[in-house]
Short mmCIF file of C-alpha atoms in Angstrom, two decimals:
data_model
loop_
_atom_site.label_atom_id
_atom_site.label_comp_id
_atom_site.label_asym_id
_atom_site.label_seq_id
_atom_site.Cartn_x
_atom_site.Cartn_y
_atom_site.Cartn_z
CA MET A 25 -0.32 -0.13 -0.03
CA LYS A 26 2.77 2.41 0.41
CA LYS A 27 4.80 1.70 -2.97
CA LEU A 28 0.95 2.00 -4.19
CA THR A 29 0.66 5.67 -2.32
CA LEU A 30 4.98 6.47 -3.04
CA LEU A 31 3.78 5.84 -7.37
CA LEU A 32 0.88 7.68 -6.90
CA MET A 33 2.93 10.87 -5.60
CA ALA A 34 5.79 9.90 -7.72
CA PHE A 35 3.32 10.17 -11.16
CA LEU A 36 1.23 13.75 -9.44
CA LEU A 37 4.12 15.33 -9.96
CA ALA A 38 5.66 14.28 -12.88
CA LEU A 39 1.47 15.56 -14.26
CA SER A 40 2.25 19.14 -12.19
CA LEU A 41 5.76 19.63 -13.44
CA SER A 42 4.59 18.30 -17.18
CA ALA A 43 2.29 21.17 -16.89
CA CYS A 44 4.04 23.36 -15.31
CA ALA A 45 6.83 22.76 -19.36
CA GLY A 46 3.74 23.35 -20.80
CA ASN A 47 2.54 26.49 -19.73
CA SER A 48 6.45 26.96 -19.34
CA ALA A 49 7.18 26.65 -23.25
CA ASN A 50 3.46 28.46 -23.47
CA ASN A 51 4.72 31.99 -22.58
CA SER A 52 8.31 31.16 -24.00
CA LYS A 53 5.77 32.25 -27.43
CA THR A 54 4.62 34.88 -26.71
CA THR A 55 6.30 38.73 -27.66
CA THR A 56 5.09 41.59 -25.30
CA ILE A 57 6.12 44.50 -27.01
CA SER A 58 5.25 47.78 -25.68
CA TYR A 59 3.18 50.87 -27.94
CA ALA A 60 3.88 54.82 -26.85
CA TRP A 61 2.18 57.41 -28.33
CA TRP A 62 0.37 61.75 -27.72
CA GLY A 63 -2.75 62.38 -27.27
CA SER A 64 -5.71 63.00 -25.75
CA GLN A 65 -8.07 61.08 -23.14
CA GLU A 66 -10.68 59.62 -26.17
CA SER A 67 -7.58 58.80 -28.92
CA ALA A 68 -6.55 57.19 -26.08
CA LYS A 69 -9.21 55.11 -25.14
CA THR A 70 -10.17 54.03 -29.25
CA THR A 71 -6.50 53.72 -29.24
CA ILE A 72 -6.50 50.67 -26.94
CA GLU A 73 -9.23 49.81 -28.09
CA ALA A 74 -7.72 48.49 -31.38
CA VAL A 75 -5.25 47.59 -29.57
CA LYS A 76 -7.14 44.76 -28.47
CA LEU A 77 -8.33 43.45 -31.66
CA PHE A 78 -5.41 43.36 -32.35
CA GLU A 79 -4.32 40.59 -28.51
CA LYS A 80 -7.53 38.66 -29.52
CA GLN A 81 -6.33 37.99 -33.93
CA ASN A 82 -2.90 37.49 -33.30
CA PRO A 83 -2.82 35.67 -29.65
CA ASN A 84 0.87 34.82 -29.15
CA ILE A 85 1.79 39.13 -29.05
CA LYS A 86 0.46 41.21 -25.95
CA VAL A 87 0.73 44.84 -26.16
CA LYS A 88 1.75 46.95 -23.51
CA THR A 89 -0.27 50.84 -24.15
CA SER A 90 0.55 53.88 -22.14
CA PHE A 91 -0.25 57.47 -23.75
CA HIS A 92 1.55 60.59 -23.06
CA PRO A 93 0.60 64.67 -22.97
CA PHE A 94 2.53 66.33 -26.23
CA ASP A 95 3.77 69.00 -23.69
CA SER A 96 5.47 65.71 -21.88
CA TYR A 97 6.37 63.25 -24.61
CA TYR A 98 9.58 63.52 -26.37
CA GLN A 99 10.95 64.53 -23.08
CA THR A 100 9.61 61.00 -21.73
CA LEU A 101 10.50 59.10 -24.62
CA ASN A 102 14.14 60.77 -24.41
CA ILE A 103 14.55 58.92 -20.71
CA SER A 104 13.23 55.85 -22.32
CA ALA A 105 15.89 55.97 -24.78
CA THR A 106 19.33 57.07 -23.31
CA GLY A 107 18.02 53.81 -19.95
CA GLY A 108 17.49 50.60 -23.25
CA ASN A 109 13.95 51.32 -23.24
CA LEU A 110 13.36 52.45 -25.62
CA PRO A 111 9.33 52.00 -26.88
CA ASP A 112 8.69 48.72 -29.35
CA VAL A 113 6.58 51.08 -31.16
CA PHE A 114 6.50 54.79 -30.95
CA GLN A 115 4.15 57.67 -32.42
CA GLY A 116 6.53 60.81 -33.85
CA TYR A 117 7.15 62.33 -36.63
CA ILE A 118 9.44 62.11 -39.30
CA GLY A 119 12.17 65.06 -39.71
CA ASP A 120 11.64 66.38 -36.11
CA SER A 121 14.61 66.62 -34.75
CA ASN A 122 14.40 64.29 -31.34
CA VAL A 123 13.36 62.07 -33.36
CA ASN A 124 16.29 62.43 -36.19
CA ALA A 125 18.63 61.80 -33.48
CA LEU A 126 17.16 58.48 -32.67
CA ILE A 127 17.51 57.57 -36.28
CA ALA A 128 21.39 58.49 -36.62
CA LYS A 129 22.07 57.32 -33.55
CA GLY A 130 20.51 53.42 -35.38
CA LYS A 131 18.07 53.28 -32.06
CA VAL A 132 14.91 52.95 -34.73
CA GLU A 133 14.30 50.42 -37.11
CA PRO A 134 13.65 51.54 -40.81
CA TYR A 135 10.05 49.75 -41.82
CA ASP A 136 12.15 47.98 -45.94
CA SER A 137 12.22 44.98 -44.54
CA TYR A 138 9.13 43.81 -43.62
CA ILE A 139 7.78 45.73 -47.04
CA LYS A 140 9.60 43.43 -48.76
CA ASP A 141 8.80 40.24 -46.91
CA GLY A 142 5.35 41.35 -47.06
CA THR A 143 4.45 42.17 -43.93
CA VAL A 144 3.88 46.08 -43.59
CA ASN A 145 1.48 46.64 -46.46
CA ILE A 146 1.79 50.21 -48.14
CA LYS A 147 0.18 49.69 -51.46
CA ASP A 148 -2.34 51.04 -50.29
CA ILE A 149 -1.27 53.68 -49.05
CA ASP A 150 -0.45 57.46 -52.00
CA LYS A 151 3.13 57.19 -53.12
CA ASN A 152 3.31 60.91 -52.38
CA VAL A 153 2.19 59.78 -48.39
CA ILE A 154 4.96 57.14 -48.33
CA LYS A 155 7.62 59.61 -49.85
CA SER A 156 7.77 62.05 -46.57
CA CYS A 157 7.63 58.78 -44.56
CA LYS A 158 11.38 58.25 -45.44
CA TRP A 159 14.62 60.03 -43.80
CA LYS A 160 17.82 59.01 -45.80
CA GLY A 161 16.22 56.93 -49.16
CA LYS A 162 15.34 54.41 -45.75
CA ILE A 163 11.38 54.40 -44.74
CA TYR A 164 11.85 54.89 -40.83
CA GLY A 165 7.57 55.85 -39.97
CA MET A 166 4.72 54.37 -40.67
CA PRO A 167 1.42 57.51 -41.01
CA THR A 168 -0.48 56.85 -38.16
CA ALA A 169 -3.86 59.35 -39.82
CA LEU A 170 -4.03 61.71 -42.80
CA ASN A 171 -4.72 65.73 -42.12
CA ALA A 172 -4.40 68.04 -44.45
CA LYS A 173 -5.08 71.78 -45.06
CA VAL A 174 -7.91 73.40 -46.90
CA MET A 175 -9.65 76.22 -46.28
CA TYR A 176 -13.26 76.50 -44.61
CA VAL A 177 -16.14 78.95 -46.07
CA ASN A 178 -19.10 79.80 -44.23
CA PRO A 179 -21.90 79.19 -46.99
CA GLU A 180 -24.32 81.06 -45.29
CA LEU A 181 -22.19 84.40 -45.43
CA TYR A 182 -21.42 84.15 -48.25
CA LYS A 183 -24.52 84.11 -49.10
CA LYS A 184 -25.44 87.21 -47.60
CA ALA A 185 -22.37 88.50 -49.02
CA GLY A 186 -23.52 88.23 -52.90
CA LEU A 187 -20.53 85.88 -52.90
CA LYS A 188 -21.14 83.04 -54.86
CA ILE A 189 -18.43 80.39 -53.14
CA PRO A 190 -15.49 79.68 -55.50
CA SER A 191 -14.77 75.87 -56.27
CA SER A 192 -13.39 73.82 -54.66
CA THR A 193 -9.82 73.93 -56.09
CA GLY A 194 -9.62 77.99 -54.54
CA TYR A 195 -9.40 81.26 -55.40
CA LYS A 196 -7.64 81.90 -58.03
CA SER A 197 -4.94 84.07 -56.30
CA TYR A 198 -4.77 85.85 -53.19
CA ALA A 199 -6.03 89.54 -54.38
CA ASP A 200 -8.74 87.83 -55.71
CA MET A 201 -9.35 86.52 -51.94
CA ALA A 202 -8.95 89.73 -50.85
CA ARG A 203 -11.22 91.83 -52.32
CA ASP A 204 -14.07 89.13 -51.98
CA LEU A 205 -13.45 89.87 -47.92
CA VAL A 206 -13.23 93.16 -47.80
CA LYS A 207 -17.72 92.22 -48.51
CA LEU A 208 -17.21 89.74 -45.63
CA LYS A 209 -16.13 91.80 -43.26
CA LYS A 210 -19.01 94.26 -43.75
CA VAL A 211 -21.53 91.32 -43.34
CA THR A 212 -19.34 89.90 -40.22
CA GLY A 213 -19.27 93.25 -39.15
CA LYS A 214 -16.13 92.11 -38.03
CA TYR A 215 -12.98 90.20 -40.22
CA GLY A 216 -13.69 88.73 -43.56
CA ALA A 217 -11.27 85.28 -42.44
CA ASP A 218 -9.44 84.38 -39.85
CA ASP A 219 -5.68 84.95 -40.62
CA PRO A 220 -4.73 82.22 -42.85
CA PHE A 221 -1.38 83.44 -42.56
CA SER A 222 0.98 81.13 -40.37
CA SER A 223 5.15 79.82 -39.55
CA GLU A 224 3.91 76.76 -38.64
CA PHE A 225 1.77 76.13 -42.58
CA SER A 226 1.21 78.76 -44.44
CA LEU A 227 4.66 80.51 -44.41
CA PRO A 228 6.44 76.79 -46.36
CA TYR A 229 3.24 76.48 -48.61
CA TRP A 230 3.83 79.91 -49.78
CA CYS A 231 7.56 79.23 -49.72
CA ARG A 232 6.21 75.94 -51.54
CA GLN A 233 4.13 78.88 -54.03
CA HIS A 234 7.04 79.33 -55.25
CA GLY A 235 9.20 76.41 -55.86
CA GLU A 236 11.36 77.11 -52.96
CA THR A 237 11.10 75.49 -49.73
CA LEU A 238 11.58 75.99 -45.70
CA PHE A 239 14.81 74.64 -45.42
CA LYS A 240 17.57 72.46 -46.87
CA ASN A 241 19.51 69.17 -46.26
CA THR A 242 22.78 70.54 -48.14
CA GLY A 243 24.65 73.98 -48.79
CA ASN A 244 25.96 76.17 -46.59
CA ASN A 245 23.25 78.17 -45.04
CA THR A 246 19.55 75.76 -43.32
CA ILE A 247 17.27 78.22 -44.83
CA GLY A 248 15.30 77.01 -48.27
CA PHE A 249 13.59 80.55 -48.97
CA SER A 250 14.93 84.55 -50.62
CA GLU A 251 14.27 87.66 -49.10
CA LYS A 252 11.22 88.68 -50.97
CA THR A 253 9.75 85.34 -50.67
CA TYR A 254 10.05 86.20 -47.02
CA VAL A 255 9.33 90.30 -46.93
CA ASP A 256 6.35 89.63 -49.72
CA PHE A 257 4.28 86.83 -47.00
CA TYR A 258 5.01 89.63 -44.30
CA LYS A 259 3.95 92.57 -46.80
CA MET A 260 0.58 90.98 -47.94
CA ARG A 261 -0.13 89.43 -44.51
CA ILE A 262 0.13 92.89 -42.33
CA ASN A 263 -1.00 94.67 -45.36
CA TRP A 264 -4.43 92.84 -44.03
CA ILE A 265 -4.14 92.96 -40.51
CA LYS A 266 -4.83 97.03 -40.59
CA LYS A 267 -7.18 96.64 -43.33
CA GLY A 268 -8.92 94.80 -41.52
CA LEU A 269 -9.19 91.90 -42.95
CA ILE A 270 -8.45 89.16 -40.99
CA PRO A 271 -7.17 89.67 -37.11
CA PRO A 272 -4.00 90.32 -35.43
CA TYR A 273 -1.72 88.48 -34.14
CA ASP A 274 -2.84 89.23 -30.06
CA VAL A 275 -6.61 87.62 -31.69
CA THR A 276 -4.80 84.32 -32.67
CA SER A 277 -1.59 83.63 -30.16
CA GLY A 278 -3.98 83.24 -27.70
CA ARG A 279 -7.12 80.58 -29.23
CA SER A 280 -7.86 77.04 -26.67
CA GLY A 281 -8.97 75.96 -29.17
CA PRO A 282 -10.78 74.83 -33.18
CA GLU A 283 -13.80 76.71 -31.16
CA ASP A 284 -12.48 79.35 -30.13
CA THR A 285 -11.12 80.86 -33.15
CA GLU A 286 -13.33 83.73 -34.88
CA ILE A 287 -15.36 81.40 -37.86
CA VAL A 288 -17.03 79.09 -35.12
CA LYS A 289 -18.80 83.08 -33.45
CA GLY A 290 -18.95 84.60 -36.53
CA ASN A 291 -16.93 87.23 -36.67
CA SER A 292 -15.32 85.34 -39.97
CA ALA A 293 -16.65 83.82 -43.10
CA ALA A 294 -13.25 81.63 -44.02
CA ILE A 295 -10.09 79.90 -41.94
CA VAL A 296 -7.18 77.93 -43.47
CA ALA A 297 -7.26 74.85 -40.70
CA TYR A 298 -6.27 70.83 -40.53
CA THR A 299 -8.95 68.58 -42.14
CA ASN A 300 -9.23 67.42 -38.27
CA GLU A 301 -10.39 70.01 -37.07
CA GLU A 302 -13.56 71.45 -38.79
CA PRO A 303 -15.47 68.24 -37.22
CA ALA A 304 -14.74 70.42 -33.68
CA MET A 305 -15.69 73.74 -35.31
CA ALA A 306 -19.08 72.46 -37.03
CA ALA A 307 -20.24 70.82 -33.06
CA ALA A 308 -18.84 74.72 -31.65
CA ALA A 309 -20.49 76.54 -33.99
CA HIS A 310 -23.96 74.53 -35.09
CA LYS A 311 -23.13 74.67 -38.84
CA THR A 312 -21.11 72.97 -41.49
CA PHE A 313 -18.22 74.48 -43.37
CA VAL A 314 -17.85 74.32 -46.69
CA PRO A 315 -14.04 73.69 -47.98
CA ILE A 316 -11.91 74.65 -50.98
CA MET A 317 -8.19 74.81 -52.04
CA LEU A 318 -5.91 76.96 -50.36
CA PRO A 319 -5.53 80.37 -52.57
CA GLY A 320 -3.63 79.66 -55.83
CA PRO A 321 -1.64 80.90 -57.01
CA ASN A 322 0.55 77.24 -58.03
CA THR A 323 -2.11 75.78 -55.41
CA GLU A 324 -1.22 72.27 -56.58
CA LYS A 325 2.43 72.92 -56.40
CA GLY A 326 2.75 74.54 -53.27
CA ALA A 327 -0.39 71.62 -51.18
CA ASP A 328 0.78 68.20 -50.28
CA LEU A 329 -1.16 65.02 -47.94
CA ARG A 330 -0.29 65.50 -44.45
CA VAL A 331 0.35 63.10 -42.06
CA SER A 332 -1.17 63.76 -38.53
CA SER A 333 2.02 61.27 -37.52
CA TYR A 334 4.18 58.51 -38.17
CA LEU A 335 4.49 54.92 -36.01
CA HIS A 336 8.55 54.22 -35.13
CA LEU A 337 10.45 51.12 -34.48
CA ALA A 338 11.94 51.01 -32.07
CA ASN A 339 15.84 48.69 -32.42
CA SER A 340 15.30 46.45 -30.46
CA HIS A 341 18.12 43.85 -31.41
CA ASN A 342 15.01 41.31 -30.94
CA SER A 343 13.85 40.03 -34.63
CA LYS A 344 10.87 38.04 -32.45
CA LYS A 345 9.69 41.28 -31.01
CA MET A 346 10.26 44.03 -34.23
CA LYS A 347 8.85 41.95 -36.06
CA ALA A 348 5.80 41.44 -33.94
CA ALA A 349 6.01 44.65 -33.24
CA ALA A 350 5.66 45.10 -36.93
CA LYS A 351 2.60 43.81 -37.58
CA LEU A 352 0.97 46.34 -34.79
CA VAL A 353 1.54 48.35 -37.26
CA ASN A 354 0.67 47.06 -40.02
CA PHE A 355 -2.48 46.29 -38.47
CA LEU A 356 -3.74 49.69 -37.19
CA MET A 357 -3.43 51.16 -41.10
CA ASN A 358 -4.67 47.84 -42.97
CA ASN A 359 -7.63 46.70 -41.00
CA ALA A 360 -10.93 48.38 -40.99
CA LYS A 361 -12.45 47.13 -37.79
CA ALA A 362 -9.37 48.89 -35.52
CA ASN A 363 -10.37 52.01 -37.96
CA LYS A 364 -13.71 51.60 -37.41
CA VAL A 365 -12.77 51.55 -33.51
CA MET A 366 -10.44 54.73 -34.10
CA ASN A 367 -12.86 56.30 -35.39
CA CYS A 368 -11.09 58.58 -37.33
CA ALA A 369 -9.82 60.84 -33.88
CA LYS A 370 -6.36 61.18 -35.44
CA GLY A 371 -7.53 62.30 -39.09
CA MET A 372 -8.31 60.20 -41.69
CA PHE A 373 -7.66 56.51 -42.52
CA VAL A 374 -4.12 56.09 -44.18
CA SER A 375 -5.27 53.15 -46.39
CA LYS A 376 -7.39 53.67 -49.00
CA LYS A 377 -8.90 50.13 -49.31
CA VAL A 378 -10.27 51.06 -45.78
CA SER A 379 -11.41 54.05 -46.94
CA GLN A 380 -13.96 52.72 -49.45
CA LYS A 381 -15.24 50.44 -46.44
CA LEU A 382 -15.72 52.59 -43.81
CA ALA A 383 -16.17 56.69 -45.58
CA PRO A 384 -19.83 56.57 -46.17
CA ASN A 385 -20.55 55.32 -43.04
CA LEU A 386 -19.26 58.15 -41.32
CA SER A 387 -21.02 61.14 -39.77
CA LYS A 388 -21.58 63.86 -41.35
CA THR A 389 -18.27 65.84 -40.35
CA LEU A 390 -16.44 63.25 -40.99
CA LYS A 391 -17.18 62.83 -44.46
CA LEU A 392 -16.23 66.71 -44.85
CA SER A 393 -13.03 66.35 -44.12
CA ALA A 394 -12.38 62.62 -46.11
CA GLN A 395 -13.67 64.95 -48.76
CA ALA A 396 -11.25 67.52 -47.92
CA VAL A 397 -8.24 65.32 -47.65
CA ASN A 398 -9.49 63.75 -51.05
CA LEU A 399 -9.48 66.81 -53.10
CA VAL A 400 -6.21 67.31 -50.90
CA ALA A 401 -4.82 64.28 -52.14
CA LYS A 402 -5.94 65.14 -56.39
CA HIS A 403 -4.59 68.40 -56.07
CA SER A 404 -0.79 68.40 -54.43
CA SER A 405 2.13 67.65 -55.01
CA ALA A 406 4.85 65.77 -53.05
CA PRO A 407 6.14 66.70 -50.14
CA ASP A 408 9.59 67.94 -49.30
CA PRO A 409 12.22 65.35 -48.10
CA ALA A 410 12.42 65.22 -44.61
CA TYR A 411 14.70 67.60 -43.53
CA THR A 412 17.92 65.92 -41.54
CA ARG A 413 20.23 68.80 -40.61
CA ASP A 414 19.88 69.94 -37.19
CA ILE A 415 17.40 73.04 -37.63
CA VAL A 416 15.70 72.93 -33.94
CA ASP A 417 16.99 77.51 -32.88
CA GLU A 418 16.14 78.21 -37.46
CA GLN A 419 12.65 76.47 -36.61
CA GLU A 420 13.04 78.51 -33.03
CA LEU A 421 12.96 82.16 -34.76
CA ILE A 422 11.03 81.56 -37.52
CA THR A 423 7.96 81.83 -34.79
CA LYS A 424 9.17 84.08 -32.42
CA LEU A 425 9.95 86.82 -35.19
CA ASP A 426 6.53 85.99 -36.82
CA GLN A 427 4.87 87.59 -33.91
CA GLN A 428 7.66 90.51 -33.74
CA VAL A 429 6.89 91.20 -37.68
CA THR A 430 3.50 89.90 -37.51
CA THR A 431 3.39 92.73 -34.10
CA GLY A 432 4.83 95.80 -36.57
CA SER A 433 8.36 95.59 -33.40
CA ILE A 434 10.75 94.15 -36.38
CA SER A 435 10.91 94.30 -40.37
CA PRO A 436 10.27 91.40 -42.55
CA GLN A 437 14.38 92.71 -44.34
CA ALA A 438 15.44 92.43 -41.17
CA ALA A 439 14.02 89.76 -39.75
CA TYR A 440 15.11 87.68 -42.90
CA LYS A 441 18.86 89.11 -42.09
CA LYS A 442 18.82 87.66 -38.21
CA LEU A 443 16.91 84.18 -40.68
CA ILE A 444 19.78 83.71 -42.33
CA GLU A 445 22.57 84.25 -39.66
CA THR A 446 20.67 81.52 -38.06
CA GLY A 447 21.05 79.40 -40.95
CA LYS A 448 24.75 79.68 -41.74
CA GLU A 449 26.50 76.33 -41.72
CA GLN A 450 28.62 76.29 -37.85
#
């Protein structure tokens, strides 16, 4: 009896060890990756839901998610990179100095091999968008969503002013737009439009219209635009402010968001805005705004389809983890169910196939955003190559001088000289 008991105990012990070994084997097959991004609470909620769908379809891959406010995101990311704990998938922007530095240090894995072996599908993504994903010839980022800047107009105010809204391709010239703004100003009693000029977007667009770029990757100066291009831009802006056609700098600089714009308040009839800002403006104003292209000439030369942000792969030197990370990125771009859950929180669909499937069932305002993105896709050119030089000082100076020139504390000519001096190759 004692011998039988000992045999039974030995059998149970062996069975227990076998189960543990089985569990250990299962655990060893599970790959855990991390994914970090910036965004709002709503964006975080929908992204996490999409990740859960990915885990359901890929039971051997677990994803640890973390999101941060934009203000602290890069600081947190750089601390993680210094400690060798860069997230396997992280949000960033091609050409941003923080991402550039990580790529230069070999901490970011290019997507080229994963595209070649079919892990990442880019066949349904606009070719001009893919060009924006490159840094020094290799693809270092995949788009999270598509975005574009267009002009939104209030059709009620245009009708009240006796004006016809330009065709979807927009005003043929800034002079044509200015003539309409005079009449629209009389209708609103305030301004014709919100300020359509900005150093962040409109200055690069203006440079592209004139065959130039904001910055250069080669040569003895990082500044890519001429003095005439810069001076003409600010002369027109200042002139429009003086005539009251657009609000002054102190009005536009203190805004809390799209809902706080003059077009929402009824003080203007037009605004230049990103397509993903329109739903918030429409909801706040209880109105529908019509999208048209930005003013010409050379609109198609100046306009480009924008990527809201990019997803990058950390070079962890662990091929299994990097492959799993690439699968997650591909899923977020190309899976219709995931994109339905995310509901365009970061912008419009990246994949044309996903867009064709989901766009018809979007809300009215999101349909307008999709319409605007498609409009720009048809009437734009390839984006400028990503900036590979250190242009942090130049970027900060352009923003600083924007306020000074617009408020009249420095002339455009003097401001340009400062930019050239800062942009000289050290």
